[in-house]
mmCIF file of C-alpha atoms in Angstrom:
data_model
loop_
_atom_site.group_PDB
_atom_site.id
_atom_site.type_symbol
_atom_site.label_atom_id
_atom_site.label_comp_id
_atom_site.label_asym_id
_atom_site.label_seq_id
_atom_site.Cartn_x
_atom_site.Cartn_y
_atom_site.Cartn_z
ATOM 1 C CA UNK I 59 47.178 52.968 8.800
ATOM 2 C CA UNK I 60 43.728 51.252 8.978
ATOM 3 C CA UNK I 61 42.469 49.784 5.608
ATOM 4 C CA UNK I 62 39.278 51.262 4.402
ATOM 5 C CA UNK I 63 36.282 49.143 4.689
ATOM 6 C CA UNK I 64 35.912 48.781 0.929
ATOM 7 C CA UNK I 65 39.966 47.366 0.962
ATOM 8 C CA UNK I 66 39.047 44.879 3.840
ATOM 9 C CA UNK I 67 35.999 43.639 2.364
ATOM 10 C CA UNK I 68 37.599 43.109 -1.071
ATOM 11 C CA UNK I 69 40.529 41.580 0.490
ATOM 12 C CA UNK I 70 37.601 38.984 2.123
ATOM 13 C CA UNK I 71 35.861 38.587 -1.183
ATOM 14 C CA UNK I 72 39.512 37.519 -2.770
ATOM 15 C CA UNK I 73 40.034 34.643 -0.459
ATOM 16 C CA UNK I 74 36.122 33.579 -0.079
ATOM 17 C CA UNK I 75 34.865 34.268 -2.786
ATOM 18 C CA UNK I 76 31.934 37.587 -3.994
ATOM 19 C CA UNK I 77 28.756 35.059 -2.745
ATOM 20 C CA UNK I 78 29.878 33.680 0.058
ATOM 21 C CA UNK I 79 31.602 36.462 1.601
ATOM 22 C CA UNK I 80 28.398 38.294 0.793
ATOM 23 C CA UNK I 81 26.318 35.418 3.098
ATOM 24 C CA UNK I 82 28.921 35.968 6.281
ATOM 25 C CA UNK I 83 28.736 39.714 5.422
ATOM 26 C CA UNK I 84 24.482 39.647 5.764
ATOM 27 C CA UNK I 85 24.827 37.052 9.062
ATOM 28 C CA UNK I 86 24.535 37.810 12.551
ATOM 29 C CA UNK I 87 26.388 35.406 15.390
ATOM 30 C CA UNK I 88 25.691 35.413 19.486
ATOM 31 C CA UNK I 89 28.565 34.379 21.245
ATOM 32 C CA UNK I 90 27.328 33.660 24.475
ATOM 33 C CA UNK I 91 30.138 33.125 27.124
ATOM 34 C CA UNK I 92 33.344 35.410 26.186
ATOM 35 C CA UNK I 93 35.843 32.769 28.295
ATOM 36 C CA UNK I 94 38.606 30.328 26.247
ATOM 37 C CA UNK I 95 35.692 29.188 23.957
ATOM 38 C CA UNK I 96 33.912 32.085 23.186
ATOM 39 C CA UNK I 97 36.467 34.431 23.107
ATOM 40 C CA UNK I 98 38.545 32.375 20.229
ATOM 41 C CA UNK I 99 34.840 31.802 18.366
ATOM 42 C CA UNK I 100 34.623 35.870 18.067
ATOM 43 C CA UNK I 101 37.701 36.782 16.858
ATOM 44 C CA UNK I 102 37.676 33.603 14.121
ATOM 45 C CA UNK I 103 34.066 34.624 12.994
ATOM 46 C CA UNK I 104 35.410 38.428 13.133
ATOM 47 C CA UNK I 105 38.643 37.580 10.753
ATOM 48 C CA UNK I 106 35.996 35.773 8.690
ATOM 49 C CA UNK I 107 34.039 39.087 7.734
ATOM 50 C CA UNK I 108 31.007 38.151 9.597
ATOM 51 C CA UNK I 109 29.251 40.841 9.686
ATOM 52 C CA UNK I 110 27.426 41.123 13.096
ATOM 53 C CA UNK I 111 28.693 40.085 16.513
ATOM 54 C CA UNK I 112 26.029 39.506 19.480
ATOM 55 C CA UNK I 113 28.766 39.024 22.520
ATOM 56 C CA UNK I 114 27.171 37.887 25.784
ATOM 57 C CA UNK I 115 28.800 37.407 29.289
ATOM 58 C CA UNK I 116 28.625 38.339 32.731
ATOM 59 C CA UNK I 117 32.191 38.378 33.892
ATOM 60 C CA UNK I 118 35.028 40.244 34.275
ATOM 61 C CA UNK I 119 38.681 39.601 32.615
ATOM 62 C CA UNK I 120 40.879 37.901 35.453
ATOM 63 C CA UNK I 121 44.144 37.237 36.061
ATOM 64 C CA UNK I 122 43.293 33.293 35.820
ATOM 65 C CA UNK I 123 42.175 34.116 32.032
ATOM 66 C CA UNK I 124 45.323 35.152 30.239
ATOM 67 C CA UNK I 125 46.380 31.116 29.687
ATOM 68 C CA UNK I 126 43.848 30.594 27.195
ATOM 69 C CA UNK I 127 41.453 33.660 26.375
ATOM 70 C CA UNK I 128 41.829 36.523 24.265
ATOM 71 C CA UNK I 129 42.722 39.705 26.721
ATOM 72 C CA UNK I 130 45.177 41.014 27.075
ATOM 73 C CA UNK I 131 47.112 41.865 30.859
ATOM 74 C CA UNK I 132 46.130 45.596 30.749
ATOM 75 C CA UNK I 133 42.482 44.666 30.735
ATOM 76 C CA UNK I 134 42.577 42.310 34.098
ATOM 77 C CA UNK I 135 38.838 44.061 36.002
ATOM 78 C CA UNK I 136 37.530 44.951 32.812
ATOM 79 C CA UNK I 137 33.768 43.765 31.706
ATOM 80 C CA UNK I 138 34.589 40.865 29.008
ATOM 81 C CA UNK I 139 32.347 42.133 26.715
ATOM 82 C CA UNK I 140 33.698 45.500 26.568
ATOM 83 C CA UNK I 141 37.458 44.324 26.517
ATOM 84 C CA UNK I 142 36.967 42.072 23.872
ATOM 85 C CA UNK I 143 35.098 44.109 21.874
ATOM 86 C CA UNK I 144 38.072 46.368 21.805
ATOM 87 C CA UNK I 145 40.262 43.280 20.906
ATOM 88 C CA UNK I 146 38.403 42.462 18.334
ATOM 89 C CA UNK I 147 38.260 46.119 16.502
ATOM 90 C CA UNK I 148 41.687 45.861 16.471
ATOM 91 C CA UNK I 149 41.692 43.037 14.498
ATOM 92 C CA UNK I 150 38.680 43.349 11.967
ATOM 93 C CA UNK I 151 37.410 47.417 12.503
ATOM 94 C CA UNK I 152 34.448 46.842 10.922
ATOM 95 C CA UNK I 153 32.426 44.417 12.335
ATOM 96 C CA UNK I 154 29.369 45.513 14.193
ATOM 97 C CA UNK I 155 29.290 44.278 17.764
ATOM 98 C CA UNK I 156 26.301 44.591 20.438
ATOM 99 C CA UNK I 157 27.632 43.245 23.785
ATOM 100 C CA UNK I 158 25.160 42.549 26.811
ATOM 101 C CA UNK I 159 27.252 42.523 30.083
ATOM 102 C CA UNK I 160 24.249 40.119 31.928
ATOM 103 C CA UNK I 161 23.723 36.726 32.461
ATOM 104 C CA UNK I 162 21.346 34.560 30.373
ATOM 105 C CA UNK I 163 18.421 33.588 31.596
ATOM 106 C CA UNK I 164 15.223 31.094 30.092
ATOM 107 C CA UNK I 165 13.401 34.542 30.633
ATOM 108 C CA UNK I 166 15.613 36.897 28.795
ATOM 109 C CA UNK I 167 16.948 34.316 26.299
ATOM 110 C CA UNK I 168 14.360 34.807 23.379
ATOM 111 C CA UNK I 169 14.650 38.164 23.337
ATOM 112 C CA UNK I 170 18.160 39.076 23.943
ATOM 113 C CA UNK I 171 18.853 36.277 20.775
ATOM 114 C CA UNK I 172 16.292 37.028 18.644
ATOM 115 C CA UNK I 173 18.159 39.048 15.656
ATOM 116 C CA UNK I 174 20.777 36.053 15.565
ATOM 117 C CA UNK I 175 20.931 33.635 12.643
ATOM 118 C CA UNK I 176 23.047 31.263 14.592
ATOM 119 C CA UNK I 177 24.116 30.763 18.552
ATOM 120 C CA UNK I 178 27.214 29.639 19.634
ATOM 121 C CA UNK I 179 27.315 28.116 23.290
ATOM 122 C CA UNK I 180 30.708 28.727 25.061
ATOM 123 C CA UNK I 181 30.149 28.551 28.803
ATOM 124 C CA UNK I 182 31.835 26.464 31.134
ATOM 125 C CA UNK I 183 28.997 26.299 34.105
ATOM 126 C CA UNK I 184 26.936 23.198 32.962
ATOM 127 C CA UNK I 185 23.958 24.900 34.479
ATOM 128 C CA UNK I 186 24.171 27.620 32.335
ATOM 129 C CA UNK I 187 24.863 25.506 29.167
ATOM 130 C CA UNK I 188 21.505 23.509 29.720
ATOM 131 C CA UNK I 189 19.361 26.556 30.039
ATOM 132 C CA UNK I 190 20.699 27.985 27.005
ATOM 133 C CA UNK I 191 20.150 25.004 25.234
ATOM 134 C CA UNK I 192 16.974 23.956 26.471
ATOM 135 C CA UNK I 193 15.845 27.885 25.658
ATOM 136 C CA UNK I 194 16.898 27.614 22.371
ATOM 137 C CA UNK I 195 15.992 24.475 21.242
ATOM 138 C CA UNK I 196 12.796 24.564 22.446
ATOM 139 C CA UNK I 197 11.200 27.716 22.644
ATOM 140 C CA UNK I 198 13.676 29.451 19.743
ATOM 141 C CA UNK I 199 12.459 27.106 16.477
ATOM 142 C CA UNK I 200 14.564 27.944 13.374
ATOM 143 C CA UNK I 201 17.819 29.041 15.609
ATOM 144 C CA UNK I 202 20.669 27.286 14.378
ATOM 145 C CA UNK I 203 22.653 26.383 17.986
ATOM 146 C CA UNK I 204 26.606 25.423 17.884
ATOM 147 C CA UNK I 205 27.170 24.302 21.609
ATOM 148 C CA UNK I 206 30.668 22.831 22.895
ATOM 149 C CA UNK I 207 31.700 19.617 25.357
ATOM 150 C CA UNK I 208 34.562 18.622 26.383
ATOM 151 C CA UNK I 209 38.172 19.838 25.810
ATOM 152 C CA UNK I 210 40.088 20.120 29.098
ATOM 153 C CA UNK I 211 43.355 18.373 29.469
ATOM 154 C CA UNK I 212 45.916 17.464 27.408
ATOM 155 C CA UNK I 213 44.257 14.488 25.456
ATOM 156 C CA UNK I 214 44.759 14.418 22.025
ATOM 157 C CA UNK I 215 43.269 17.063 19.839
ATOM 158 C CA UNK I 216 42.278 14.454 16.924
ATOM 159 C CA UNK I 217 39.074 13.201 19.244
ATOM 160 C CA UNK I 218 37.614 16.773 19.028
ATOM 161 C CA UNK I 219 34.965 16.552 16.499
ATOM 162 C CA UNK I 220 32.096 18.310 15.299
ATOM 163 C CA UNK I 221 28.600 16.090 15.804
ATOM 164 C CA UNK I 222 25.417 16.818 13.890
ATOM 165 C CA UNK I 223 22.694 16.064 17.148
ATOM 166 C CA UNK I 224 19.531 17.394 15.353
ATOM 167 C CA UNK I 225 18.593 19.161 12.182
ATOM 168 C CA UNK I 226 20.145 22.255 13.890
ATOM 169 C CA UNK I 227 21.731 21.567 16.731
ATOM 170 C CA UNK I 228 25.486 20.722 16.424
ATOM 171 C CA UNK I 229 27.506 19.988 19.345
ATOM 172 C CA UNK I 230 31.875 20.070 19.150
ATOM 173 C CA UNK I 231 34.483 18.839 21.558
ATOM 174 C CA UNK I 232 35.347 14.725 22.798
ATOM 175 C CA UNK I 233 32.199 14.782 24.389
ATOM 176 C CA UNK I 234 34.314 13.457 27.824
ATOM 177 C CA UNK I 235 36.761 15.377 29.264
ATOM 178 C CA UNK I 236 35.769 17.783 31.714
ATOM 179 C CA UNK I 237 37.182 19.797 34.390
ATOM 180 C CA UNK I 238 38.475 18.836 37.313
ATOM 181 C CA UNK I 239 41.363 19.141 40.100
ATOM 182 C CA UNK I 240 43.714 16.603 38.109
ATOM 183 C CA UNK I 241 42.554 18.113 34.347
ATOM 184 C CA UNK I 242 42.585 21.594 33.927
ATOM 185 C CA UNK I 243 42.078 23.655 30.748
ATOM 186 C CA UNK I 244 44.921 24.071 28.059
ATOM 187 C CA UNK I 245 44.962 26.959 25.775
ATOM 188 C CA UNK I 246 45.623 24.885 22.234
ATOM 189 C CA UNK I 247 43.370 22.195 22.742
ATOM 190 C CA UNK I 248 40.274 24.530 24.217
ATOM 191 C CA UNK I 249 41.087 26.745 20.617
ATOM 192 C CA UNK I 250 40.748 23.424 18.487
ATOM 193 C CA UNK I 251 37.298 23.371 20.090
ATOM 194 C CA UNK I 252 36.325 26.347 19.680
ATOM 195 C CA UNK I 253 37.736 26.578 16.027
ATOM 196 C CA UNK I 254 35.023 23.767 15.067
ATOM 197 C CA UNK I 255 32.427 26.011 16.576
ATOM 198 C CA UNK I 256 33.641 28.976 14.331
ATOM 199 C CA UNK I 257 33.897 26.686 10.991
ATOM 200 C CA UNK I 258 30.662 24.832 11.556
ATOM 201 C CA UNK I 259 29.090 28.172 11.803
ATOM 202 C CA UNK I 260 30.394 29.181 8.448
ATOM 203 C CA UNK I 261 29.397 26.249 6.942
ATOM 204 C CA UNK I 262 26.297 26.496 7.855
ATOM 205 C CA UNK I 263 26.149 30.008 6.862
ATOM 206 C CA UNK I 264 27.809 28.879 3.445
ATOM 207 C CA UNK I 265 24.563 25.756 3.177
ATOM 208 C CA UNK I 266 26.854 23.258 4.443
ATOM 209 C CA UNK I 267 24.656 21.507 6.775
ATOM 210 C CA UNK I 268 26.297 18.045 7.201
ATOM 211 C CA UNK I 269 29.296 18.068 10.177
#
């Protein structure tokens, strides 16, 4: 049996507290890029009683996914955004999630972001990841952006960090390791990653500004 929404949210208030729940309850979060990163990001933020999900990606759930991203094998063709949007009902019913199946662009940026409070980077094309942060940063004053570098391979997980790069610009990962034919992408260590994207967003949320 599903809880109520009144049950879930006091459950949230019990472990967070009436105020701050309240703050993740009135916030609204873009995920842009639904792969290892952004995927893990959602469903955190989503267990966390946020209470809006923007969840933005272009792609389709592959076979190649199911290492380190959060489908599921019965959903290999499906749009991301629509197959993790059912994942994540499962898991917090309540939430309200708008998904955009299209890629970002520096024209459609501003306005397909504009009703989020913070934006969380998660793609692994470094083109992509420069126009969104360019975008943002530039033309989107105010926007708080949480943007990710480096966590392939199996180097240790105690070198992924969470950097403060401007008054609202944070960027998490070792800053080094990338992709390539000898380093691949490991499910734990691409989660540590994008758990410091989740928890600097609620500290930021909770007026916890320092990394």
């Amino acid at each position: 049996m599903i809880p109520t929404k009144a049950d879930m949210y006091k459950a949230l208030e019990e472990r967070h507290g009436k105020e701050l729940q309240k703050k993740f309850a009135s916030a609204s979060v873009a995920v842009c890029g639904l792969g290892g990163l952004g995927s893990h990001i959602a469903f955190a933020l989503a267990r966390a009683g946020i209470g809006r999900l923007l969840l933005i990606d272009f792609d389709r759930v592959d076979i190649t996914n199911l290492n380190r991203q959060q489908y599921k094998a019965d959903q290999i063709g499906l749009d991301k955004t629509e197959a993790l949007k059912e994942n994540l009902k499962e898991a917090a019913p309540y939430v309200q999630i708008k998904t955009y199946c299209k890629k970002l662009t520096e024209k459609n940026i501003p306005e397909l972001l504009d009703e989020a409070d913070i934006i969380c980077e998660a793609f692994d094309d470094p083109e992509c990841k420069a126009v969104l942060t360019d975008t943002v940063l530039n033309r989107m004053k105010g926007k708080y952006l949480v943007a990710a570098s480096g966590m392939a391979g199996l180097g240790s997980g105690n070198i992924i960090c969470t950097r403060k790069i401007t008054e609202n610009f944070y960027l998490c990962g070792d800053g080094v390791s990338e992709v390539s034919e000898e380093t691949g992408l490991f499910s734990a260590r691409v989660m540590l990653c994008a758990a410091h994207q989740a928890h600097i967003v609620l500290r930021i949320l909770a007026g916890e500004h320092d990394a």
